[in-house]
Coordinates of C-alpha atoms and ligand atoms in Angstrom, one line a residue:
X228 CA 98.9 101.4 128.5
X229 CA 100.1 104.5 130.4
X230 CA 103.3 106.0 130.2
X231 CA 105.9 104.6 131.8
X232 CA 109.6 105.3 131.2
X233 CA 111.2 101.4 132.0
X234 CA 113.9 99.9 128.7
X235 CA 111.5 97.5 129.3
X236 CA 108.5 98.7 128.4
X237 CA 109.9 100.6 125.8
X238 CA 108.6 97.8 123.6
X239 CA 105.3 97.3 125.8
X240 CA 104.5 94.2 124.3
X241 CA 106.3 90.6 125.1
X242 CA 106.7 87.1 123.3
X243 CA 107.7 84.4 124.7
X244 CA 111.4 82.9 125.2
X245 CA 111.8 79.7 123.8
X246 CA 115.0 78.1 122.2
X247 CA 116.5 81.3 122.7
X248 CA 113.8 83.0 120.6
X249 CA 111.2 85.2 121.6
X250 CA 108.5 84.8 119.5
X251 CA 104.1 84.7 119.7
X252 CA 102.4 82.6 121.4
X253 CA 100.7 79.9 118.3
X254 CA 97.0 80.5 119.2
X255 CA 97.9 84.2 119.4
X256 CA 96.6 85.4 122.0
X257 CA 97.3 88.0 124.2
X258 CA 96.9 89.3 127.7
X259 CA 97.6 92.4 129.9
X260 CA 100.4 92.8 132.6
X261 CA 99.1 95.2 135.4
X262 CA 99.9 97.4 138.0
X263 CA 98.5 97.2 141.2
X264 CA 99.1 100.6 142.4
X265 CA 96.2 102.7 139.6
X266 CA 95.1 98.9 137.9
X267 CA 96.7 100.3 134.3
X268 CA 97.9 98.8 131.9
X269 CA 102.0 98.8 131.0
X270 CA 102.1 96.2 129.1
X271 CA 101.1 92.9 127.2
X272 CA 102.0 89.3 127.1
X273 CA 101.7 86.3 125.0
X274 CA 99.3 84.2 126.6
X275 CA 101.0 80.7 125.8
X276 CA 99.3 76.7 126.6
X277 CA 99.8 74.0 126.3
X278 CA 101.8 73.5 122.3
X279 CA 104.3 76.0 123.2
X280 CA 105.3 74.3 126.7
X281 CA 105.2 71.6 124.1
X282 CA 107.4 73.3 122.3
X283 CA 109.4 74.7 125.5
X284 CA 110.1 71.5 126.6
X285 CA 111.5 70.5 123.3
X286 CA 114.4 72.4 123.2
X287 CA 114.9 72.3 126.3
X288 CA 114.8 68.3 126.1
X289 CA 117.2 69.1 123.1
X290 CA 119.7 71.5 124.8
X291 CA 119.8 69.2 127.5
X292 CA 121.8 66.5 125.2
X293 CA 123.1 68.4 121.8
X294 CA 124.3 71.3 121.1
X295 CA 127.1 73.1 123.6
X296 CA 125.3 73.2 127.1
X297 CA 125.6 69.5 128.1
X298 CA 129.8 69.7 127.5
X299 CA 129.8 72.8 129.7
X300 CA 132.1 72.2 132.3
X301 CA 132.4 73.2 135.9
X302 CA 134.2 76.0 135.9
X303 CA 131.7 77.0 132.4
X304 CA 128.8 76.9 134.0
X305 CA 130.1 78.6 137.6
X306 CA 131.6 81.3 134.8
X307 CA 127.8 82.2 133.6
X308 CA 126.3 82.0 136.9
X309 CA 128.6 85.1 138.3
X310 CA 128.1 87.2 134.4
X311 CA 124.6 86.8 135.4
X312 CA 125.5 87.7 138.7
X313 CA 126.9 91.5 137.8
X314 CA 125.1 91.9 135.4
X315 CA 121.7 91.3 137.8
X316 CA 123.4 93.5 140.4
X317 CA 124.5 96.2 137.4
X318 CA 121.1 97.2 136.7
X319 CA 119.5 96.1 139.6
X320 CA 117.4 99.4 139.4
X321 CA 116.0 98.5 136.1
X322 CA 114.9 95.0 137.8
X323 CA 113.6 97.2 140.7
X324 CA 111.7 99.4 139.3
X325 CA 109.6 96.5 137.0
X326 CA 109.2 94.6 140.2
X327 CA 107.0 97.3 142.1
X328 CA 105.3 98.4 138.7
X329 CA 104.3 94.7 138.0
X330 CA 103.4 93.7 141.4
X331 CA 103.3 96.3 143.9
X332 CA 105.8 95.5 146.4
X333 CA 107.1 99.6 147.0
X334 CA 110.9 99.4 145.8
X335 CA 112.4 99.5 148.4
X336 CA 111.7 96.7 149.3
X337 CA 112.4 95.2 145.7
X338 CA 116.2 97.1 146.4
X339 CA 116.6 95.1 149.5
X340 CA 115.8 92.2 147.4
X341 CA 118.4 92.4 145.5
X342 CA 121.8 91.7 147.4
X343 CA 120.3 88.6 148.4
X344 CA 119.9 87.5 144.7
X345 CA 123.1 88.1 143.6
X346 CA 124.4 86.0 146.4
X347 CA 122.6 83.6 146.1
X348 CA 123.9 83.8 142.5
X349 CA 127.1 83.3 143.7
X350 CA 127.0 81.1 145.8
X351 CA 125.2 79.0 143.0
X352 CA 128.1 79.4 141.2
X353 CA 130.4 78.3 144.0
X354 CA 128.4 75.3 144.8
X355 CA 128.6 74.5 140.4
X356 CA 132.0 73.8 141.6
X357 CA 131.2 71.8 144.5
X358 CA 129.4 68.5 142.9
X359 CA 130.9 65.3 143.5
X360 CA 129.5 61.2 144.9
X361 CA 131.5 58.8 146.3
X362 CA 133.8 55.4 146.7
X363 CA 131.7 53.5 149.5
X364 CA 133.7 50.1 150.3
X365 CA 131.9 47.3 148.8
X366 CA 131.5 44.4 151.0
X367 CA 131.4 42.5 147.5
X368 CA 134.7 40.8 147.3
X369 CA 136.3 41.9 143.5
X370 CA 133.9 44.9 143.1
X371 CA 134.8 48.3 142.9
X372 CA 131.6 50.5 143.1
X373 CA 131.0 54.7 142.6
X374 CA 128.3 57.4 143.0
X375 CA 127.7 59.6 139.8
X376 CA 125.5 62.6 140.6
X377 CA 124.0 63.8 137.2
X378 CA 121.3 66.8 136.4
X379 CA 117.9 65.5 136.7
X380 CA 117.3 66.8 133.3
X381 CA 114.8 69.1 132.2
X382 CA 112.7 70.4 134.8
X383 CA 109.7 73.2 134.6
X384 CA 108.9 75.6 137.0
X385 CA 105.8 77.1 138.2
X386 CA 106.3 80.8 140.2
X387 CA 104.0 82.5 141.7
X388 CA 103.4 86.9 141.8
X389 CA 105.2 87.6 145.3
X390 CA 108.6 87.6 144.5
X391 CA 108.9 87.3 140.6
X392 CA 112.6 88.0 139.9
X393 CA 113.3 86.6 143.5
X394 CA 111.0 83.2 142.3
X395 CA 113.1 83.4 139.0
X396 CA 116.7 83.5 140.7
X397 CA 115.6 80.8 142.4
X398 CA 114.8 78.2 139.9
X399 CA 116.9 79.0 137.3
X400 CA 120.1 79.5 140.1
X401 CA 120.6 75.4 140.6
X402 CA 119.3 74.3 136.8
X403 CA 122.1 76.6 136.1
X404 CA 125.0 75.2 138.0
X405 CA 123.9 71.9 137.9
X406 CA 123.6 71.7 133.8
X407 CA 119.9 70.7 134.0
X408 CA 117.3 73.0 131.8
X409 CA 114.4 74.5 132.4
X410 CA 110.9 75.7 131.1
X411 CA 109.7 78.8 134.1
X412 CA 105.8 79.7 132.9
X413 CA 106.3 83.1 135.4
X414 CA 102.3 83.8 137.2
X415 CA 100.0 85.8 134.7
X416 CA 99.7 88.7 137.3
X417 CA 104.0 89.0 137.6
X418 CA 105.5 87.9 135.1
X419 CA 108.0 90.9 134.1
X420 CA 110.5 90.8 135.3
X421 CA 111.4 86.9 135.0
X422 CA 110.8 87.7 131.2
X423 CA 114.1 90.9 131.6
X424 CA 116.0 87.9 133.9
X425 CA 115.6 85.3 131.0
X426 CA 117.1 88.5 128.1
X427 CA 119.7 89.4 130.6
X428 CA 120.7 84.8 131.5
X429 CA 120.9 84.7 127.1
X430 CA 123.2 88.2 126.5
X431 CA 125.6 86.4 129.8
X432 CA 125.8 83.3 127.9
X433 CA 123.3 81.0 128.8
X434 CA 123.1 79.0 125.5
X435 CA 119.5 78.9 123.6
X436 CA 116.6 76.3 124.9
X437 CA 118.7 75.7 128.4
X438 CA 116.3 78.7 130.1
X439 CA 112.8 79.4 128.5
X440 CA 110.0 81.5 129.3
X441 CA 106.4 80.9 128.4
X442 CA 103.9 83.5 129.7
X443 CA 100.0 81.7 130.2
X444 CA 97.6 80.6 132.8
X445 CA 98.1 78.7 136.0
X446 CA 95.3 75.8 134.3
X447 CA 96.4 75.9 131.1
X448 CA 100.2 76.5 130.6
X449 CA 101.4 75.6 133.9
X450 CA 98.5 72.8 134.2
X451 CA 100.1 71.6 130.3
X452 CA 103.5 71.9 132.3
X453 CA 103.1 70.1 135.5
X454 CA 101.6 67.3 133.4
X455 CA 104.0 67.2 130.3
X456 CA 105.7 63.3 129.8
X457 CA 108.8 64.7 129.0
X458 CA 110.1 67.3 132.3
X459 CA 112.1 65.4 134.5
X460 CA 111.1 67.3 137.7
X461 CA 108.6 70.5 138.8
X462 CA 109.6 72.7 141.1
X463 CA 106.3 74.9 143.1
X464 CA 105.9 77.6 144.2
X465 CA 102.2 78.9 144.9
X466 CA 99.2 78.0 147.0
X467 CA 98.8 74.5 148.9
X468 CA 95.5 74.2 146.8
X469 CA 97.5 74.2 143.4
X470 CA 100.4 72.3 144.8
X471 CA 97.7 69.7 145.2
X472 CA 97.2 69.9 141.7
X473 CA 100.6 69.7 141.0
X474 CA 101.1 66.4 142.1
X475 CA 98.1 64.7 140.5
X476 CA 99.4 66.0 137.6
X477 CA 103.3 64.8 137.8
X478 CA 101.7 61.0 138.3
X479 CA 101.8 60.3 134.2
X480 CA 105.4 60.3 134.2
X481 CA 106.2 60.4 138.3
X482 CA 108.3 63.6 137.6
X483 CA 110.3 64.4 140.8
X484 CA 108.3 67.4 142.6
X485 CA 109.2 70.9 144.8
X486 CA 106.9 72.0 146.3
X487 CA 107.2 75.0 147.6
X488 CA 103.3 75.8 149.9
X489 CA 102.8 78.7 151.6
X490 CA 101.6 79.0 156.2
X491 CA 100.3 79.7 158.7
X492 CA 103.3 80.3 160.2
X493 CA 103.0 81.1 164.3
X494 CA 105.2 83.8 165.6
X495 CA 105.4 83.8 169.6
X496 CA 106.4 86.3 172.1
X497 CA 106.9 85.7 175.7
X498 CA 106.6 88.1 178.4
X499 CA 110.3 88.1 178.1
X500 CA 111.4 89.1 175.8
X501 CA 112.8 92.0 174.5
X502 CA 109.4 94.1 173.9
X503 CA 110.5 97.3 172.0
X504 CA 112.3 95.1 169.5
X505 CA 109.8 92.6 169.3
X506 CA 106.9 94.4 168.2
X507 CA 107.6 96.2 164.5
X508 CA 109.2 92.8 164.1
X509 CA 105.6 91.3 164.6
X510 CA 103.8 94.1 162.6
X511 CA 106.6 93.7 159.2
X512 CA 106.6 89.5 159.5
X513 CA 103.6 89.9 158.2
X514 CA 102.5 93.2 156.8
X515 CA 105.8 93.4 154.8
X516 CA 105.1 93.4 150.8
X517 CA 101.2 93.5 152.0
X518 CA 101.0 90.2 153.9
X519 CA 101.8 88.5 150.6
X520 CA 104.8 86.0 152.2
X521 CA 105.0 82.6 151.7
X522 CA 106.2 82.6 156.0
X523 CA 104.3 85.5 156.8
X524 CA 104.4 85.5 160.8
X525 CA 100.1 85.8 160.9
X526 CA 99.5 84.3 163.5
X527 CA 100.8 85.9 166.2
X528 CA 100.4 84.3 170.1
X529 CA 101.5 86.8 173.0
X530 CA 102.0 86.0 176.9
X531 CA 98.9 87.2 178.5
X532 CA 100.3 89.6 182.0
X533 CA 101.7 91.4 177.8
X534 CA 99.4 91.5 175.5
X535 CA 97.5 94.4 175.6
X536 CA 100.2 96.5 175.6
X537 CA 102.3 94.5 173.0
X538 CA 98.6 94.7 170.7
X539 CA 99.2 98.6 170.7
X540 CA 101.8 98.8 169.9
X541 CA 102.0 96.6 167.1
X542 CA 98.9 98.2 165.9
X543 CA 100.4 101.7 166.5
X544 CA 103.2 100.3 164.6
X545 CA 101.5 99.0 162.2
X546 CA 99.6 102.7 161.5
X547 CA 102.4 104.6 161.5
X548 CA 103.0 102.2 158.3
X549 CA 102.6 104.9 155.2
X550 CA 101.0 103.4 151.8
X551 CA 102.2 106.3 148.4
X552 CA 103.9 105.6 145.6
X553 CA 105.6 102.5 145.3
X554 CA 108.9 104.5 143.7
X555 CA 109.2 106.3 146.5
X556 CA 111.9 105.9 148.8
X557 CA 110.4 106.3 151.9
X558 CA 106.8 103.5 150.4
X559 CA 106.8 101.0 153.5
X560 CA 103.2 99.4 151.8
X561 CA 101.9 99.1 148.5
X562 CA 98.7 97.6 146.8
X563 CA 98.1 93.8 147.1
X564 CA 99.0 92.0 143.5
X565 CA 95.2 92.3 141.5
X566 CA 91.7 93.6 141.7
X567 CA 90.7 89.5 142.5
X568 CA 93.3 89.5 145.6
X569 CA 91.9 92.2 147.4
X570 CA 88.8 91.4 147.0
X571 CA 89.7 87.9 148.4
X572 CA 91.5 89.8 151.5
X573 CA 88.7 92.0 152.2
X574 CA 86.3 88.6 151.8
X575 CA 88.6 87.3 154.6
X576 CA 88.2 90.8 157.0
X577 CA 83.8 89.8 156.1
X578 CA 84.5 86.3 158.0
X579 CA 87.4 86.8 160.7
X580 CA 84.3 90.3 161.8
X581 CA 81.2 87.7 161.0
X582 CA 83.1 85.0 163.1
X583 CA 83.0 87.4 166.3
X584 CA 86.4 88.3 166.5
X585 CA 87.6 91.6 167.1
X586 CA 88.7 94.2 164.5
X587 CA 91.5 96.3 166.2
X588 CA 92.6 98.2 163.4
X589 CA 92.6 97.7 159.1
X590 CA 90.0 95.7 157.5
X591 CA 89.5 98.4 154.6
X592 CA 90.9 100.5 152.4
X593 CA 94.0 103.8 153.1
X594 CA 91.4 106.4 152.6
X595 CA 92.3 109.7 149.1
X596 CA 92.0 109.9 146.3
X597 CA 95.4 108.4 145.4
X598 CA 94.7 104.5 146.5
X599 CA 90.7 104.9 144.4
X600 CA 91.7 102.6 141.3
X601 CA 94.8 100.7 143.4
X602 CA 94.5 97.0 145.2
X603 CA 95.4 99.0 148.6
X604 CA 94.2 96.9 151.8
X605 CA 95.1 98.9 155.3
X606 CA 97.6 96.4 158.0
X607 CA 94.7 94.5 159.7
X608 CA 94.9 93.5 163.3
X609 CA 92.2 91.0 165.2
X610 CA 91.5 89.7 168.7
X611 CA 89.8 88.1 170.2
X612 CA 90.0 85.2 167.7
X613 CA 89.5 81.5 167.7
X614 CA 91.5 78.8 167.1
X615 CA 89.1 77.0 164.0
X616 CA 88.0 80.4 162.5
X617 CA 89.5 80.0 158.9
X618 CA 91.1 83.8 159.2
X619 CA 93.3 81.6 161.8
X620 CA 93.5 78.5 159.5
X621 CA 94.6 79.2 156.3
X622 CA 96.8 81.6 154.4
X623 CA 95.3 85.0 153.5
X624 CA 98.2 87.1 151.6
X625 CA 97.3 89.7 152.9
X626 CA 97.7 92.0 156.0
X627 CA 95.8 90.8 158.1
X628 CA 97.3 89.0 161.4
X629 CA 95.0 87.1 164.4
X630 CA 96.9 87.7 167.5
X631 CA 96.3 84.8 170.8
X632 CA 97.3 85.1 174.1
X633 CA 98.5 82.5 175.5
X634 CA 98.8 81.1 179.4
X635 CA 102.1 78.2 179.0
X636 CA 104.5 77.4 176.8
X637 CA 103.1 73.7 176.7
X638 CA 99.1 75.2 175.6
X639 CA 101.4 78.1 173.2
X640 CA 103.8 74.5 171.4
X641 CA 100.0 72.9 170.5
X642 CA 98.1 75.4 169.5
X643 CA 101.7 76.6 167.8
X644 CA 101.5 73.4 165.6
X645 CA 97.7 73.0 165.7
X646 CA 97.4 74.0 162.0
X647 CA 98.0 72.0 159.0
X648 CA 100.9 74.2 157.5
X649 CA 104.5 74.5 158.8
X650 CA 107.1 76.1 157.4
X651 CA 108.1 78.8 159.2
X652 CA 107.8 79.8 163.0
X653 CA 109.0 82.3 166.1
X654 CA 109.9 82.8 168.9
X655 CA 110.8 85.8 170.8
X656 CA 112.4 85.1 174.5
X657 CA 115.8 85.9 176.4
X658 CA 115.4 82.3 178.0
X659 CA 118.5 80.4 176.1
X660 CA 116.6 77.1 177.1
X661 CA 113.4 77.9 176.9
X662 CA 114.6 79.0 173.0
X663 CA 115.9 75.4 172.2
X664 CA 112.8 73.1 174.0
X665 CA 110.7 75.8 171.8
X666 CA 112.5 75.6 168.9
X667 CA 113.0 71.9 168.6
X668 CA 109.0 71.6 169.9
X669 CA 108.0 73.3 167.0
X670 CA 107.2 72.0 163.4
X671 CA 108.1 74.2 161.0
X672 CA 110.9 74.4 158.6
X673 CA 112.5 77.2 159.5
X674 CA 112.7 78.7 163.5
X675 CA 114.1 81.8 164.0
X676 CA 114.5 82.9 167.0
X677 CA 114.5 86.7 168.5
X678 CA 114.3 87.6 164.4
X679 CA 111.8 86.5 161.5
X680 CA 112.3 85.4 157.3
X681 CA 116.5 85.5 158.0
X682 CA 117.9 84.0 155.0
X683 CA 121.1 82.7 154.0
X684 CA 121.9 81.8 150.2
X685 CA 123.9 78.2 152.2
X686 CA 121.3 77.7 154.4
X687 CA 117.6 75.1 153.8
X688 CA 114.0 77.1 153.5
X689 CA 110.9 74.6 153.4
X690 CA 108.3 72.8 154.7
X691 CA 107.5 70.2 156.9
X692 CA 103.8 69.0 156.4
X693 CA 101.8 71.1 153.5
X694 CA 104.0 73.6 153.3
X695 CA 105.5 71.2 150.8
X696 CA 108.3 69.4 149.7
X697 CA 112.0 69.8 149.6
X698 CA 114.2 72.7 150.9
X699 CA 115.1 75.8 148.3
X700 CA 119.5 77.0 149.3
X701 CA 121.8 75.5 150.5
X702 CA 123.2 72.2 149.6
X703 CA 119.9 70.8 149.4
X704 CA 118.6 73.0 147.1
X705 CA 121.3 71.6 144.6
X706 CA 120.9 67.3 145.0
X707 CA 117.1 68.3 144.4
X708 CA 118.6 68.7 140.9
X709 CA 120.9 65.7 140.9
X710 CA 120.6 61.9 140.0
X711 CA 122.4 59.3 142.1
X712 CA 124.0 56.8 139.8
X713 CA 126.1 54.0 140.8
X714 CA 128.8 52.5 139.2
X715 CA 129.9 48.6 139.9
X716 CA 133.0 47.5 137.7
X717 CA 133.6 43.9 138.6
X718 CA 137.3 43.9 138.8
Ligands
NAI1286 P1 97.9 79.8 142.4 O1 98.7 78.3 143.5 O2 97.4 79.2 142.1 O3 99.1 80.6 141.9 C1 100.7 79.9 142.1 C2 101.2 80.2 140.2 O4 100.6 78.3 140.1 C3 101.0 80.7 139.2 O5 101.9 80.9 137.9 C4 100.4 80.4 137.8 O6 99.6 80.1 137.0 C5 99.7 78.2 138.7 N1 98.8 77.8 138.5 C6 97.4 77.8 139.1 N2 96.4 77.1 138.1 C7 97.5 75.7 138.0 C8 97.6 74.8 138.1 N3 96.4 74.2 137.7 N4 98.4 74.0 137.3 C9 99.7 73.8 137.5 N5 99.8 74.9 137.7 C10 98.7 76.8 138.2 O7 97.7 81.0 143.8 P2 96.9 82.6 143.2 O8 95.6 81.9 142.3 O9 97.8 83.8 142.6 O10 96.7 82.7 145.0 C11 95.8 82.3 145.9 C12 96.5 81.8 146.7 O11 97.1 81.1 146.7 C13 97.0 83.3 147.9 O12 95.6 83.8 148.4 C14 98.1 82.8 148.1 O13 97.1 82.3 150.1 C15 98.5 81.1 147.6 N6 99.6 82.1 146.9 C16 101.0 81.1 148.0 C17 101.6 81.7 147.6 C18 102.9 81.5 148.3 O14 104.1 81.2 148.0 N7 103.4 80.4 149.4 C19 102.0 81.9 146.7 C20 101.0 83.0 146.4 C21 99.6 82.6 146.5
MG1287 MG1 101.2 92.8 137.6

């Protein structure tokens, strides 16, 4: 165990959080929490499985139907979410450092994300007061009809490792706003912040059983949650391959599903754009969090007349990014999350080279002893990439950018849309007509013009095509957690 002084790691052996209590996995198995910056163990986790999922779902069902939670008014749910937001704000540094230690993102970024997460919780707090049905006029004589919104019930959520606190807030916020209950299964590579956040929720007054956290592996704990016959809704964020398994597992009781499955997002640079702003944005659209971002702009299309100069500017920006201690304020780039992900990313680099793409920069580990034990990858840029290569089609989830020249608007729209995914898309141009034309033609849930990866609690985010089902953020996010009941009264 490495000797890191963090309040949550003073007791480094973590348990499951079920029914408001910290409990060991029934089978007693444990697994390691690893710091990807040096490969050292920083904590151990309980390895829950199907039996622990059963216990957590039973606790969530009990809390949904009995005890104080079903009697919480919207005002009380709002107050609870506001207390959680205040506590997170007060402890932001502790959460930022914990995420950095557990998954490698430099603290500048884990810290930078917290104001948005606090804002999200306050948004959901407000949203708890906005839930309402309607009274449609019927054409049946003497008949009154009203619609009523009810919590969908026991929710399950499975989250990835690229933003453990972020994903926890996104799953817990709407559950509390609507009066549902939750069993959360964090990613095995980054479970610490979700556990600490569950602890914070309990401290804020979330009743026992409303939020449960079962750490464990995907194929055991995760699969059991997705297949559970007493879970009413599943929300999954992760790879499209696992997303397909969730769909199959959910068929038993036909539970409601929302899926956020990543992508291979196009980022288009027209020659008329503000290139001085576009080049660093294009680099950071893929290199931030070492490429482990679902909406990363991994396919960069550059108009041919500016292609070579733009590639040079992107490579220069990438080359100036600083690796280093994730806890130091001026570090730009950290490791990827695990040895497995490191090997996976370098495997894609090999596939790119073998396929004939031109490696312009990166593709290896940064030099220096400091990086030898960690899972670091230099920012990697490929040119001369064919549209059908694996590095042009599959989500890599590492700092790997493929750059393509293009000649016309129609051509770039067709190529940008030629992907099974449709999460995000970006475009830089000063031509407002083109911004509307191209923005309308791109098949993606979010289109950013002269910016990339902008997010706000009020604005929906989600995928077209194989990038997923449903939307998070905004009013749609709440609706996914509500059932509509039509009430008929013969007057
Ligand atoms: P994954 O999609 O398998 O893992 C995400 C979550 O799903 C984890 O909590 C995991 O325990 C769980 N899981 C895994 N197998 C499961 C199963 N059979 N049933 C239920 N839950 C299961 O992703 P993984 O293996 O960590 O990463 C592989 C690739 O997936 C990455 O290289 C990246 O391309 C993609 N990915 C995409 C993400 C996104 O947000 N778009 C997030 C994480 C990974
Ligand atoms: Mg870890």
